[in-house]
Amino acid sequence: MKRCLDDREINMTILLADLLAELREDHRNMATMLDLLERDLERIRHSEEPDYELIHDILRYMTVYSDAVHHPKEDLLYGAMKAEDPSLSAGLDKVEPEHRELAILGETLRNDVEAIASGATVTRFRLVADMTDYVERLREHMSWEEGDLFRRADELVAAESAMFVAISHLDKLDPVFGPEREHSFANLLQNIKDLAES
Ligand SMILES: [Fe+2]
Ligand SMILES: [Fe+2]
């Protein structure tokens, strides 16, 4: 028998829809980061000098926001989905390991760029391989989430599920795309603007 939702549960349902909207917006922003990385990847492939400072800024953003806020929010969402409706849980066990893998790939690339900045030798082959791995794996991961996992969550929203995802401890503002932009990302913001206008 379907029970009636109380006010608190209705608010929780709204929260799930809002969370999905936020995660989708994060993906659009992350795709912009990957477009910028790909632009530099092409430069390296053509033996041109990439903008290492920009690559480093992108990876710093991915560490402080995507790895530290976006992915943990998704982990909570998927955990709650699984608890709410086990029939929606196929493949969800793979998500957390993929998030860890993406953080490691990002750290590897960041280490390459920091090594270059400190004067150490990093071969073009290795830099291209590490950048390609990062861009491809993150694109694949986001595409899986958008084409499959987020759609399963949409089903819960459509079914007016009383599902609640407690994300308050992760309620941090995006330092690049949020309302309070961090000054240290000024160069990255200018590149995003230039990319949009190109
Ligand atoms: Fe994810
Ligand atoms: Fe995601």
JSON list of N, CA, C and O in Angstrom, two decimals, residues 20-78:
[
{"chain": "A", "resi": 20, "resn": "LEU", "atom": "N", "xyz": [20.54, 16.10, -8.52]},
{"chain": "A", "resi": 20, "resn": "LEU", "atom": "CA", "xyz": [20.80, 15.65, -9.90]},
{"chain": "A", "resi": 20, "resn": "LEU", "atom": "C", "xyz": [21.09, 16.83, -10.82]},
{"chain": "A", "resi": 20, "resn": "LEU", "atom": "O", "xyz": [21.98, 16.76, -11.66]},
{"chain": "A", "resi": 21, "resn": "ALA", "atom": "N", "xyz": [20.37, 17.92, -10.63]},
{"chain": "A", "resi": 21, "resn": "ALA", "atom": "CA", "xyz": [20.62, 19.12, -11.45]},
{"chain": "A", "resi": 21, "resn": "ALA", "atom": "C", "xyz": [22.04, 19.64, -11.21]},
{"chain": "A", "resi": 21, "resn": "ALA", "atom": "O", "xyz": [22.75, 20.02, -12.14]},
{"chain": "A", "resi": 22, "resn": "GLU", "atom": "N", "xyz": [22.44, 19.62, -9.93]},
{"chain": "A", "resi": 22, "resn": "GLU", "atom": "CA", "xyz": [23.79, 20.08, -9.57]},
{"chain": "A", "resi": 22, "resn": "GLU", "atom": "C", "xyz": [24.86, 19.18, -10.19]},
{"chain": "A", "resi": 22, "resn": "GLU", "atom": "O", "xyz": [25.85, 19.66, -10.74]},
{"chain": "A", "resi": 23, "resn": "LEU", "atom": "N", "xyz": [24.65, 17.89, -10.11]},
{"chain": "A", "resi": 23, "resn": "LEU", "atom": "CA", "xyz": [25.64, 16.94, -10.65]},
{"chain": "A", "resi": 23, "resn": "LEU", "atom": "C", "xyz": [25.75, 17.09, -12.16]},
{"chain": "A", "resi": 23, "resn": "LEU", "atom": "O", "xyz": [26.85, 17.02, -12.72]},
{"chain": "A", "resi": 24, "resn": "ARG", "atom": "N", "xyz": [24.63, 17.34, -12.82]},
{"chain": "A", "resi": 24, "resn": "ARG", "atom": "CA", "xyz": [24.66, 17.52, -14.28]},
{"chain": "A", "resi": 24, "resn": "ARG", "atom": "C", "xyz": [25.39, 18.83, -14.64]},
{"chain": "A", "resi": 24, "resn": "ARG", "atom": "O", "xyz": [26.13, 18.88, -15.61]},
{"chain": "A", "resi": 25, "resn": "GLU", "atom": "N", "xyz": [25.18, 19.84, -13.83]},
{"chain": "A", "resi": 25, "resn": "GLU", "atom": "CA", "xyz": [25.90, 21.10, -14.09]},
{"chain": "A", "resi": 25, "resn": "GLU", "atom": "C", "xyz": [27.40, 20.89, -13.87]},
{"chain": "A", "resi": 25, "resn": "GLU", "atom": "O", "xyz": [28.23, 21.36, -14.65]},
{"chain": "A", "resi": 26, "resn": "ASP", "atom": "N", "xyz": [27.76, 20.17, -12.82]},
{"chain": "A", "resi": 26, "resn": "ASP", "atom": "CA", "xyz": [29.18, 19.84, -12.60]},
{"chain": "A", "resi": 26, "resn": "ASP", "atom": "C", "xyz": [29.76, 19.15, -13.83]},
{"chain": "A", "resi": 26, "resn": "ASP", "atom": "O", "xyz": [30.89, 19.43, -14.24]},
{"chain": "A", "resi": 27, "resn": "HIS", "atom": "N", "xyz": [29.00, 18.23, -14.40]},
{"chain": "A", "resi": 27, "resn": "HIS", "atom": "CA", "xyz": [29.51, 17.50, -15.58]},
{"chain": "A", "resi": 27, "resn": "HIS", "atom": "C", "xyz": [29.76, 18.45, -16.75]},
{"chain": "A", "resi": 27, "resn": "HIS", "atom": "O", "xyz": [30.74, 18.29, -17.47]},
{"chain": "A", "resi": 28, "resn": "ARG", "atom": "N", "xyz": [28.86, 19.41, -16.95]},
{"chain": "A", "resi": 28, "resn": "ARG", "atom": "CA", "xyz": [29.07, 20.37, -18.04]},
{"chain": "A", "resi": 28, "resn": "ARG", "atom": "C", "xyz": [30.37, 21.14, -17.79]},
{"chain": "A", "resi": 28, "resn": "ARG", "atom": "O", "xyz": [31.16, 21.36, -18.71]},
{"chain": "A", "resi": 29, "resn": "ASN", "atom": "N", "xyz": [30.59, 21.51, -16.54]},
{"chain": "A", "resi": 29, "resn": "ASN", "atom": "CA", "xyz": [31.81, 22.26, -16.21]},
{"chain": "A", "resi": 29, "resn": "ASN", "atom": "C", "xyz": [33.06, 21.38, -16.36]},
{"chain": "A", "resi": 29, "resn": "ASN", "atom": "O", "xyz": [34.09, 21.84, -16.85]},
{"chain": "A", "resi": 30, "resn": "MET", "atom": "N", "xyz": [32.94, 20.14, -15.94]},
{"chain": "A", "resi": 30, "resn": "MET", "atom": "CA", "xyz": [34.09, 19.23, -16.07]},
{"chain": "A", "resi": 30, "resn": "MET", "atom": "C", "xyz": [34.40, 18.97, -17.54]},
{"chain": "A", "resi": 30, "resn": "MET", "atom": "O", "xyz": [35.56, 18.83, -17.94]},
{"chain": "A", "resi": 31, "resn": "ALA", "atom": "N", "xyz": [33.35, 18.91, -18.36]},
{"chain": "A", "resi": 31, "resn": "ALA", "atom": "CA", "xyz": [33.57, 18.71, -19.81]},
{"chain": "A", "resi": 31, "resn": "ALA", "atom": "C", "xyz": [34.34, 19.89, -20.40]},
{"chain": "A", "resi": 31, "resn": "ALA", "atom": "O", "xyz": [35.19, 19.71, -21.27]},
{"chain": "A", "resi": 32, "resn": "THR", "atom": "N", "xyz": [34.07, 21.09, -19.88]},
{"chain": "A", "resi": 32, "resn": "THR", "atom": "CA", "xyz": [34.83, 22.27, -20.33]},
{"chain": "A", "resi": 32, "resn": "THR", "atom": "C", "xyz": [36.30, 22.10, -19.96]},
{"chain": "A", "resi": 32, "resn": "THR", "atom": "O", "xyz": [37.20, 22.42, -20.75]},
{"chain": "A", "resi": 33, "resn": "MET", "atom": "N", "xyz": [36.56, 21.61, -18.75]},
{"chain": "A", "resi": 33, "resn": "MET", "atom": "CA", "xyz": [37.95, 21.36, -18.31]},
{"chain": "A", "resi": 33, "resn": "MET", "atom": "C", "xyz": [38.62, 20.36, -19.26]},
{"chain": "A", "resi": 33, "resn": "MET", "atom": "O", "xyz": [39.79, 20.53, -19.62]},
{"chain": "A", "resi": 34, "resn": "LEU", "atom": "N", "xyz": [37.88, 19.34, -19.62]},
{"chain": "A", "resi": 34, "resn": "LEU", "atom": "CA", "xyz": [38.47, 18.33, -20.51]},
{"chain": "A", "resi": 34, "resn": "LEU", "atom": "C", "xyz": [38.71, 18.91, -21.90]},
{"chain": "A", "resi": 34, "resn": "LEU", "atom": "O", "xyz": [39.70, 18.57, -22.56]},
{"chain": "A", "resi": 35, "resn": "ASP", "atom": "N", "xyz": [37.83, 19.80, -22.36]},
{"chain": "A", "resi": 35, "resn": "ASP", "atom": "CA", "xyz": [38.06, 20.47, -23.66]},
{"chain": "A", "resi": 35, "resn": "ASP", "atom": "C", "xyz": [39.35, 21.28, -23.62]},
{"chain": "A", "resi": 35, "resn": "ASP", "atom": "O", "xyz": [40.13, 21.28, -24.57]},
{"chain": "A", "resi": 36, "resn": "LEU", "atom": "N", "xyz": [39.57, 21.97, -22.49]},
{"chain": "A", "resi": 36, "resn": "LEU", "atom": "CA", "xyz": [40.81, 22.76, -22.36]},
{"chain": "A", "resi": 36, "resn": "LEU", "atom": "C", "xyz": [42.03, 21.84, -22.33]},
{"chain": "A", "resi": 36, "resn": "LEU", "atom": "O", "xyz": [43.05, 22.13, -22.96]},
{"chain": "A", "resi": 37, "resn": "LEU", "atom": "N", "xyz": [41.91, 20.74, -21.61]},
{"chain": "A", "resi": 37, "resn": "LEU", "atom": "CA", "xyz": [43.04, 19.79, -21.56]},
{"chain": "A", "resi": 37, "resn": "LEU", "atom": "C", "xyz": [43.32, 19.23, -22.95]},
{"chain": "A", "resi": 37, "resn": "LEU", "atom": "O", "xyz": [44.48, 19.08, -23.35]},
{"chain": "A", "resi": 38, "resn": "GLU", "atom": "N", "xyz": [42.26, 18.93, -23.69]},
{"chain": "A", "resi": 38, "resn": "GLU", "atom": "CA", "xyz": [42.43, 18.37, -25.03]},
{"chain": "A", "resi": 38, "resn": "GLU", "atom": "C", "xyz": [43.10, 19.37, -25.98]},
{"chain": "A", "resi": 38, "resn": "GLU", "atom": "O", "xyz": [43.89, 18.98, -26.84]},
{"chain": "A", "resi": 39, "resn": "ARG", "atom": "N", "xyz": [42.80, 20.64, -25.79]},
{"chain": "A", "resi": 39, "resn": "ARG", "atom": "CA", "xyz": [43.43, 21.67, -26.62]},
{"chain": "A", "resi": 39, "resn": "ARG", "atom": "C", "xyz": [44.95, 21.66, -26.38]},
{"chain": "A", "resi": 39, "resn": "ARG", "atom": "O", "xyz": [45.74, 21.71, -27.31]},
{"chain": "A", "resi": 40, "resn": "ASP", "atom": "N", "xyz": [45.36, 21.53, -25.13]},
{"chain": "A", "resi": 40, "resn": "ASP", "atom": "CA", "xyz": [46.78, 21.45, -24.83]},
{"chain": "A", "resi": 40, "resn": "ASP", "atom": "C", "xyz": [47.38, 20.12, -25.26]},
{"chain": "A", "resi": 40, "resn": "ASP", "atom": "O", "xyz": [48.54, 20.05, -25.66]},
{"chain": "A", "resi": 41, "resn": "LEU", "atom": "N", "xyz": [46.59, 19.08, -25.18]},
{"chain": "A", "resi": 41, "resn": "LEU", "atom": "CA", "xyz": [47.06, 17.76, -25.62]},
{"chain": "A", "resi": 41, "resn": "LEU", "atom": "C", "xyz": [47.41, 17.80, -27.12]},
{"chain": "A", "resi": 41, "resn": "LEU", "atom": "O", "xyz": [48.44, 17.26, -27.55]},
{"chain": "A", "resi": 42, "resn": "GLU", "atom": "N", "xyz": [46.56, 18.47, -27.87]},
{"chain": "A", "resi": 42, "resn": "GLU", "atom": "CA", "xyz": [46.84, 18.62, -29.32]},
{"chain": "A", "resi": 42, "resn": "GLU", "atom": "C", "xyz": [48.13, 19.39, -29.55]},
{"chain": "A", "resi": 42, "resn": "GLU", "atom": "O", "xyz": [48.91, 19.06, -30.43]},
{"chain": "A", "resi": 43, "resn": "ARG", "atom": "N", "xyz": [48.34, 20.44, -28.74]},
{"chain": "A", "resi": 43, "resn": "ARG", "atom": "CA", "xyz": [49.58, 21.22, -28.88]},
{"chain": "A", "resi": 43, "resn": "ARG", "atom": "C", "xyz": [50.79, 20.32, -28.63]},
{"chain": "A", "resi": 43, "resn": "ARG", "atom": "O", "xyz": [51.76, 20.37, -29.38]},
{"chain": "A", "resi": 44, "resn": "ILE", "atom": "N", "xyz": [50.73, 19.51, -27.59]},
{"chain": "A", "resi": 44, "resn": "ILE", "atom": "CA", "xyz": [51.87, 18.64, -27.27]},
{"chain": "A", "resi": 44, "resn": "ILE", "atom": "C", "xyz": [52.08, 17.62, -28.39]},
{"chain": "A", "resi": 44, "resn": "ILE", "atom": "O", "xyz": [53.21, 17.37, -28.80]},
{"chain": "A", "resi": 45, "resn": "ARG", "atom": "N", "xyz": [50.99, 17.09, -28.90]},
{"chain": "A", "resi": 45, "resn": "ARG", "atom": "CA", "xyz": [51.10, 16.11, -30.00]},
{"chain": "A", "resi": 45, "resn": "ARG", "atom": "C", "xyz": [51.77, 16.72, -31.23]},
{"chain": "A", "resi": 45, "resn": "ARG", "atom": "O", "xyz": [52.41, 16.03, -32.01]},
{"chain": "A", "resi": 46, "resn": "HIS", "atom": "N", "xyz": [51.58, 18.03, -31.42]},
{"chain": "A", "resi": 46, "resn": "HIS", "atom": "CA", "xyz": [52.18, 18.73, -32.57]},
{"chain": "A", "resi": 46, "resn": "HIS", "atom": "C", "xyz": [53.49, 19.40, -32.19]},
{"chain": "A", "resi": 46, "resn": "HIS", "atom": "O", "xyz": [53.93, 20.33, -32.87]},
{"chain": "A", "resi": 47, "resn": "SER", "atom": "N", "xyz": [54.08, 18.92, -31.11]},
{"chain": "A", "resi": 47, "resn": "SER", "atom": "CA", "xyz": [55.37, 19.43, -30.61]},
{"chain": "A", "resi": 47, "resn": "SER", "atom": "C", "xyz": [55.35, 20.93, -30.33]},
{"chain": "A", "resi": 47, "resn": "SER", "atom": "O", "xyz": [56.37, 21.61, -30.45]},
{"chain": "A", "resi": 48, "resn": "GLU", "atom": "N", "xyz": [54.18, 21.42, -29.96]},
{"chain": "A", "resi": 48, "resn": "GLU", "atom": "CA", "xyz": [54.09, 22.83, -29.55]},
{"chain": "A", "resi": 48, "resn": "GLU", "atom": "C", "xyz": [54.11, 22.89, -28.03]},
{"chain": "A", "resi": 48, "resn": "GLU", "atom": "O", "xyz": [53.81, 21.90, -27.35]},
{"chain": "A", "resi": 49, "resn": "GLU", "atom": "N", "xyz": [54.42, 24.07, -27.52]},
{"chain": "A", "resi": 49, "resn": "GLU", "atom": "CA", "xyz": [54.50, 24.23, -26.06]},
{"chain": "A", "resi": 49, "resn": "GLU", "atom": "C", "xyz": [53.09, 24.37, -25.48]},
{"chain": "A", "resi": 49, "resn": "GLU", "atom": "O", "xyz": [52.33, 25.27, -25.87]},
{"chain": "A", "resi": 50, "resn": "PRO", "atom": "N", "xyz": [52.71, 23.50, -24.54]},
{"chain": "A", "resi": 50, "resn": "PRO", "atom": "CA", "xyz": [51.38, 23.66, -23.93]},
{"chain": "A", "resi": 50, "resn": "PRO", "atom": "C", "xyz": [51.44, 24.71, -22.82]},
{"chain": "A", "resi": 50, "resn": "PRO", "atom": "O", "xyz": [52.52, 25.16, -22.45]},
{"chain": "A", "resi": 51, "resn": "ASP", "atom": "N", "xyz": [50.28, 25.05, -22.30]},
{"chain": "A", "resi": 51, "resn": "ASP", "atom": "CA", "xyz": [50.21, 25.99, -21.18]},
{"chain": "A", "resi": 51, "resn": "ASP", "atom": "C", "xyz": [50.20, 25.16, -19.89]},
{"chain": "A", "resi": 51, "resn": "ASP", "atom": "O", "xyz": [49.16, 24.75, -19.40]},
{"chain": "A", "resi": 52, "resn": "TYR", "atom": "N", "xyz": [51.41, 24.92, -19.36]},
{"chain": "A", "resi": 52, "resn": "TYR", "atom": "CA", "xyz": [51.52, 24.05, -18.17]},
{"chain": "A", "resi": 52, "resn": "TYR", "atom": "C", "xyz": [50.81, 24.63, -16.96]},
{"chain": "A", "resi": 52, "resn": "TYR", "atom": "O", "xyz": [50.26, 23.89, -16.15]},
{"chain": "A", "resi": 53, "resn": "GLU", "atom": "N", "xyz": [50.84, 25.95, -16.87]},
{"chain": "A", "resi": 53, "resn": "GLU", "atom": "CA", "xyz": [50.19, 26.58, -15.72]},
{"chain": "A", "resi": 53, "resn": "GLU", "atom": "C", "xyz": [48.68, 26.30, -15.77]},
{"chain": "A", "resi": 53, "resn": "GLU", "atom": "O", "xyz": [48.05, 26.01, -14.75]},
{"chain": "A", "resi": 54, "resn": "LEU", "atom": "N", "xyz": [48.14, 26.39, -16.98]},
{"chain": "A", "resi": 54, "resn": "LEU", "atom": "CA", "xyz": [46.71, 26.12, -17.15]},
{"chain": "A", "resi": 54, "resn": "LEU", "atom": "C", "xyz": [46.39, 24.65, -16.82]},
{"chain": "A", "resi": 54, "resn": "LEU", "atom": "O", "xyz": [45.41, 24.36, -16.12]},
{"chain": "A", "resi": 55, "resn": "ILE", "atom": "N", "xyz": [47.21, 23.74, -17.32]},
{"chain": "A", "resi": 55, "resn": "ILE", "atom": "CA", "xyz": [46.97, 22.32, -17.04]},
{"chain": "A", "resi": 55, "resn": "ILE", "atom": "C", "xyz": [47.00, 22.09, -15.51]},
{"chain": "A", "resi": 55, "resn": "ILE", "atom": "O", "xyz": [46.15, 21.40, -14.95]},
{"chain": "A", "resi": 56, "resn": "HIS", "atom": "N", "xyz": [47.95, 22.74, -14.85]},
{"chain": "A", "resi": 56, "resn": "HIS", "atom": "CA", "xyz": [48.05, 22.59, -13.40]},
{"chain": "A", "resi": 56, "resn": "HIS", "atom": "C", "xyz": [46.82, 23.16, -12.70]},
{"chain": "A", "resi": 56, "resn": "HIS", "atom": "O", "xyz": [46.29, 22.56, -11.76]},
{"chain": "A", "resi": 57, "resn": "ASP", "atom": "N", "xyz": [46.36, 24.32, -13.17]},
{"chain": "A", "resi": 57, "resn": "ASP", "atom": "CA", "xyz": [45.15, 24.93, -12.58]},
{"chain": "A", "resi": 57, "resn": "ASP", "atom": "C", "xyz": [43.94, 24.00, -12.75]},
{"chain": "A", "resi": 57, "resn": "ASP", "atom": "O", "xyz": [43.11, 23.85, -11.85]},
{"chain": "A", "resi": 58, "resn": "ILE", "atom": "N", "xyz": [43.82, 23.40, -13.92]},
{"chain": "A", "resi": 58, "resn": "ILE", "atom": "CA", "xyz": [42.69, 22.49, -14.18]},
{"chain": "A", "resi": 58, "resn": "ILE", "atom": "C", "xyz": [42.74, 21.32, -13.20]},
{"chain": "A", "resi": 58, "resn": "ILE", "atom": "O", "xyz": [41.74, 20.95, -12.58]},
{"chain": "A", "resi": 59, "resn": "LEU", "atom": "N", "xyz": [43.93, 20.74, -13.05]},
{"chain": "A", "resi": 59, "resn": "LEU", "atom": "CA", "xyz": [44.06, 19.58, -12.16]},
{"chain": "A", "resi": 59, "resn": "LEU", "atom": "C", "xyz": [43.84, 19.97, -10.70]},
{"chain": "A", "resi": 59, "resn": "LEU", "atom": "O", "xyz": [43.31, 19.18, -9.91]},
{"chain": "A", "resi": 60, "resn": "ARG", "atom": "N", "xyz": [44.24, 21.19, -10.35]},
{"chain": "A", "resi": 60, "resn": "ARG", "atom": "CA", "xyz": [44.00, 21.68, -8.98]},
{"chain": "A", "resi": 60, "resn": "ARG", "atom": "C", "xyz": [42.48, 21.80, -8.76]},
{"chain": "A", "resi": 60, "resn": "ARG", "atom": "O", "xyz": [41.96, 21.39, -7.73]},
{"chain": "A", "resi": 61, "resn": "TYR", "atom": "N", "xyz": [41.79, 22.32, -9.76]},
{"chain": "A", "resi": 61, "resn": "TYR", "atom": "CA", "xyz": [40.32, 22.43, -9.65]},
{"chain": "A", "resi": 61, "resn": "TYR", "atom": "C", "xyz": [39.70, 21.03, -9.54]},
{"chain": "A", "resi": 61, "resn": "TYR", "atom": "O", "xyz": [38.82, 20.80, -8.70]},
{"chain": "A", "resi": 62, "resn": "MET", "atom": "N", "xyz": [40.15, 20.10, -10.36]},
{"chain": "A", "resi": 62, "resn": "MET", "atom": "CA", "xyz": [39.59, 18.75, -10.33]},
{"chain": "A", "resi": 62, "resn": "MET", "atom": "C", "xyz": [39.84, 18.09, -8.98]},
{"chain": "A", "resi": 62, "resn": "MET", "atom": "O", "xyz": [39.03, 17.29, -8.51]},
{"chain": "A", "resi": 63, "resn": "THR", "atom": "N", "xyz": [40.96, 18.42, -8.33]},
{"chain": "A", "resi": 63, "resn": "THR", "atom": "CA", "xyz": [41.25, 17.85, -7.01]},
{"chain": "A", "resi": 63, "resn": "THR", "atom": "C", "xyz": [40.37, 18.46, -5.93]},
{"chain": "A", "resi": 63, "resn": "THR", "atom": "O", "xyz": [39.75, 17.75, -5.14]},
{"chain": "A", "resi": 64, "resn": "VAL", "atom": "N", "xyz": [40.30, 19.81, -5.92]},
{"chain": "A", "resi": 64, "resn": "VAL", "atom": "CA", "xyz": [39.58, 20.45, -4.82]},
{"chain": "A", "resi": 64, "resn": "VAL", "atom": "C", "xyz": [38.07, 20.41, -4.99]},
{"chain": "A", "resi": 64, "resn": "VAL", "atom": "O", "xyz": [37.34, 20.51, -4.02]},
{"chain": "A", "resi": 65, "resn": "TYR", "atom": "N", "xyz": [37.59, 20.26, -6.23]},
{"chain": "A", "resi": 65, "resn": "TYR", "atom": "CA", "xyz": [36.14, 20.23, -6.40]},
{"chain": "A", "resi": 65, "resn": "TYR", "atom": "C", "xyz": [35.64, 18.86, -6.90]},
{"chain": "A", "resi": 65, "resn": "TYR", "atom": "O", "xyz": [34.86, 18.20, -6.21]},
{"chain": "A", "resi": 66, "resn": "SER", "atom": "N", "xyz": [36.10, 18.42, -8.06]},
{"chain": "A", "resi": 66, "resn": "SER", "atom": "CA", "xyz": [35.54, 17.18, -8.62]},
{"chain": "A", "resi": 66, "resn": "SER", "atom": "C", "xyz": [35.83, 15.97, -7.71]},
{"chain": "A", "resi": 66, "resn": "SER", "atom": "O", "xyz": [34.92, 15.20, -7.39]},
{"chain": "A", "resi": 67, "resn": "ASP", "atom": "N", "xyz": [37.09, 15.81, -7.30]},
{"chain": "A", "resi": 67, "resn": "ASP", "atom": "CA", "xyz": [37.43, 14.65, -6.47]},
{"chain": "A", "resi": 67, "resn": "ASP", "atom": "C", "xyz": [36.92, 14.80, -5.03]},
{"chain": "A", "resi": 67, "resn": "ASP", "atom": "O", "xyz": [36.56, 13.82, -4.39]},
{"chain": "A", "resi": 68, "resn": "ALA", "atom": "N", "xyz": [36.94, 16.04, -4.53]},
{"chain": "A", "resi": 68, "resn": "ALA", "atom": "CA", "xyz": [36.62, 16.24, -3.11]},
{"chain": "A", "resi": 68, "resn": "ALA", "atom": "C", "xyz": [35.14, 16.51, -2.85]},
{"chain": "A", "resi": 68, "resn": "ALA", "atom": "O", "xyz": [34.67, 16.33, -1.72]},
{"chain": "A", "resi": 69, "resn": "VAL", "atom": "N", "xyz": [34.39, 16.95, -3.86]},
{"chain": "A", "resi": 69, "resn": "VAL", "atom": "CA", "xyz": [32.98, 17.30, -3.65]},
{"chain": "A", "resi": 69, "resn": "VAL", "atom": "C", "xyz": [32.05, 16.52, -4.59]},
{"chain": "A", "resi": 69, "resn": "VAL", "atom": "O", "xyz": [31.14, 15.82, -4.14]},
{"chain": "A", "resi": 70, "resn": "HIS", "atom": "N", "xyz": [32.31, 16.64, -5.91]},
{"chain": "A", "resi": 70, "resn": "HIS", "atom": "CA", "xyz": [31.40, 16.02, -6.88]},
{"chain": "A", "resi": 70, "resn": "HIS", "atom": "C", "xyz": [31.33, 14.50, -6.72]},
{"chain": "A", "resi": 70, "resn": "HIS", "atom": "O", "xyz": [30.24, 13.93, -6.59]},
{"chain": "A", "resi": 71, "resn": "HIS", "atom": "N", "xyz": [32.47, 13.84, -6.72]},
{"chain": "A", "resi": 71, "resn": "HIS", "atom": "CA", "xyz": [32.45, 12.38, -6.65]},
{"chain": "A", "resi": 71, "resn": "HIS", "atom": "C", "xyz": [31.90, 11.86, -5.31]},
{"chain": "A", "resi": 71, "resn": "HIS", "atom": "O", "xyz": [31.09, 10.92, -5.32]},
{"chain": "A", "resi": 72, "resn": "PRO", "atom": "N", "xyz": [32.29, 12.44, -4.17]},
{"chain": "A", "resi": 72, "resn": "PRO", "atom": "CA", "xyz": [31.67, 11.97, -2.92]},
{"chain": "A", "resi": 72, "resn": "PRO", "atom": "C", "xyz": [30.15, 12.17, -2.89]},
{"chain": "A", "resi": 72, "resn": "PRO", "atom": "O", "xyz": [29.42, 11.35, -2.33]},
{"chain": "A", "resi": 73, "resn": "LYS", "atom": "N", "xyz": [29.65, 13.27, -3.50]},
{"chain": "A", "resi": 73, "resn": "LYS", "atom": "CA", "xyz": [28.19, 13.46, -3.56]},
{"chain": "A", "resi": 73, "resn": "LYS", "atom": "C", "xyz": [27.55, 12.32, -4.35]},
{"chain": "A", "resi": 73, "resn": "LYS", "atom": "O", "xyz": [26.51, 11.79, -3.99]},
{"chain": "A", "resi": 74, "resn": "GLU", "atom": "N", "xyz": [28.20, 11.97, -5.47]},
{"chain": "A", "resi": 74, "resn": "GLU", "atom": "CA", "xyz": [27.66, 10.86, -6.28]},
{"chain": "A", "resi": 74, "resn": "GLU", "atom": "C", "xyz": [27.70, 9.56, -5.50]},
{"chain": "A", "resi": 74, "resn": "GLU", "atom": "O", "xyz": [26.75, 8.75, -5.56]},
{"chain": "A", "resi": 75, "resn": "ASP", "atom": "N", "xyz": [28.79, 9.31, -4.76]},
{"chain": "A", "resi": 75, "resn": "ASP", "atom": "CA", "xyz": [28.88, 8.08, -3.97]},
{"chain": "A", "resi": 75, "resn": "ASP", "atom": "C", "xyz": [27.69, 7.99, -3.01]},
{"chain": "A", "resi": 75, "resn": "ASP", "atom": "O", "xyz": [27.11, 6.92, -2.82]},
{"chain": "A", "resi": 76, "resn": "LEU", "atom": "N", "xyz": [27.34, 9.13, -2.40]},
{"chain": "A", "resi": 76, "resn": "LEU", "atom": "CA", "xyz": [26.20, 9.15, -1.47]},
{"chain": "A", "resi": 76, "resn": "LEU", "atom": "C", "xyz": [24.89, 8.91, -2.21]},
{"chain": "A", "resi": 76, "resn": "LEU", "atom": "O", "xyz": [24.03, 8.17, -1.75]},
{"chain": "A", "resi": 77, "resn": "LEU", "atom": "N", "xyz": [24.77, 9.55, -3.37]},
{"chain": "A", "resi": 77, "resn": "LEU", "atom": "CA", "xyz": [23.56, 9.37, -4.18]},
{"chain": "A", "resi": 77, "resn": "LEU", "atom": "C", "xyz": [23.38, 7.90, -4.55]},
{"chain": "A", "resi": 77, "resn": "LEU", "atom": "O", "xyz": [22.29, 7.33, -4.37]},
{"chain": "A", "resi": 78, "resn": "TYR", "atom": "N", "xyz": [24.44, 7.29, -5.06]},
{"chain": "A", "resi": 78, "resn": "TYR", "atom": "CA", "xyz": [24.32, 5.90, -5.52]},
{"chain": "A", "resi": 78, "resn": "TYR", "atom": "C", "xyz": [24.05, 4.95, -4.35]},
{"chain": "A", "resi": 78, "resn": "TYR", "atom": "O", "xyz": [23.31, 3.98, -4.48]}
]
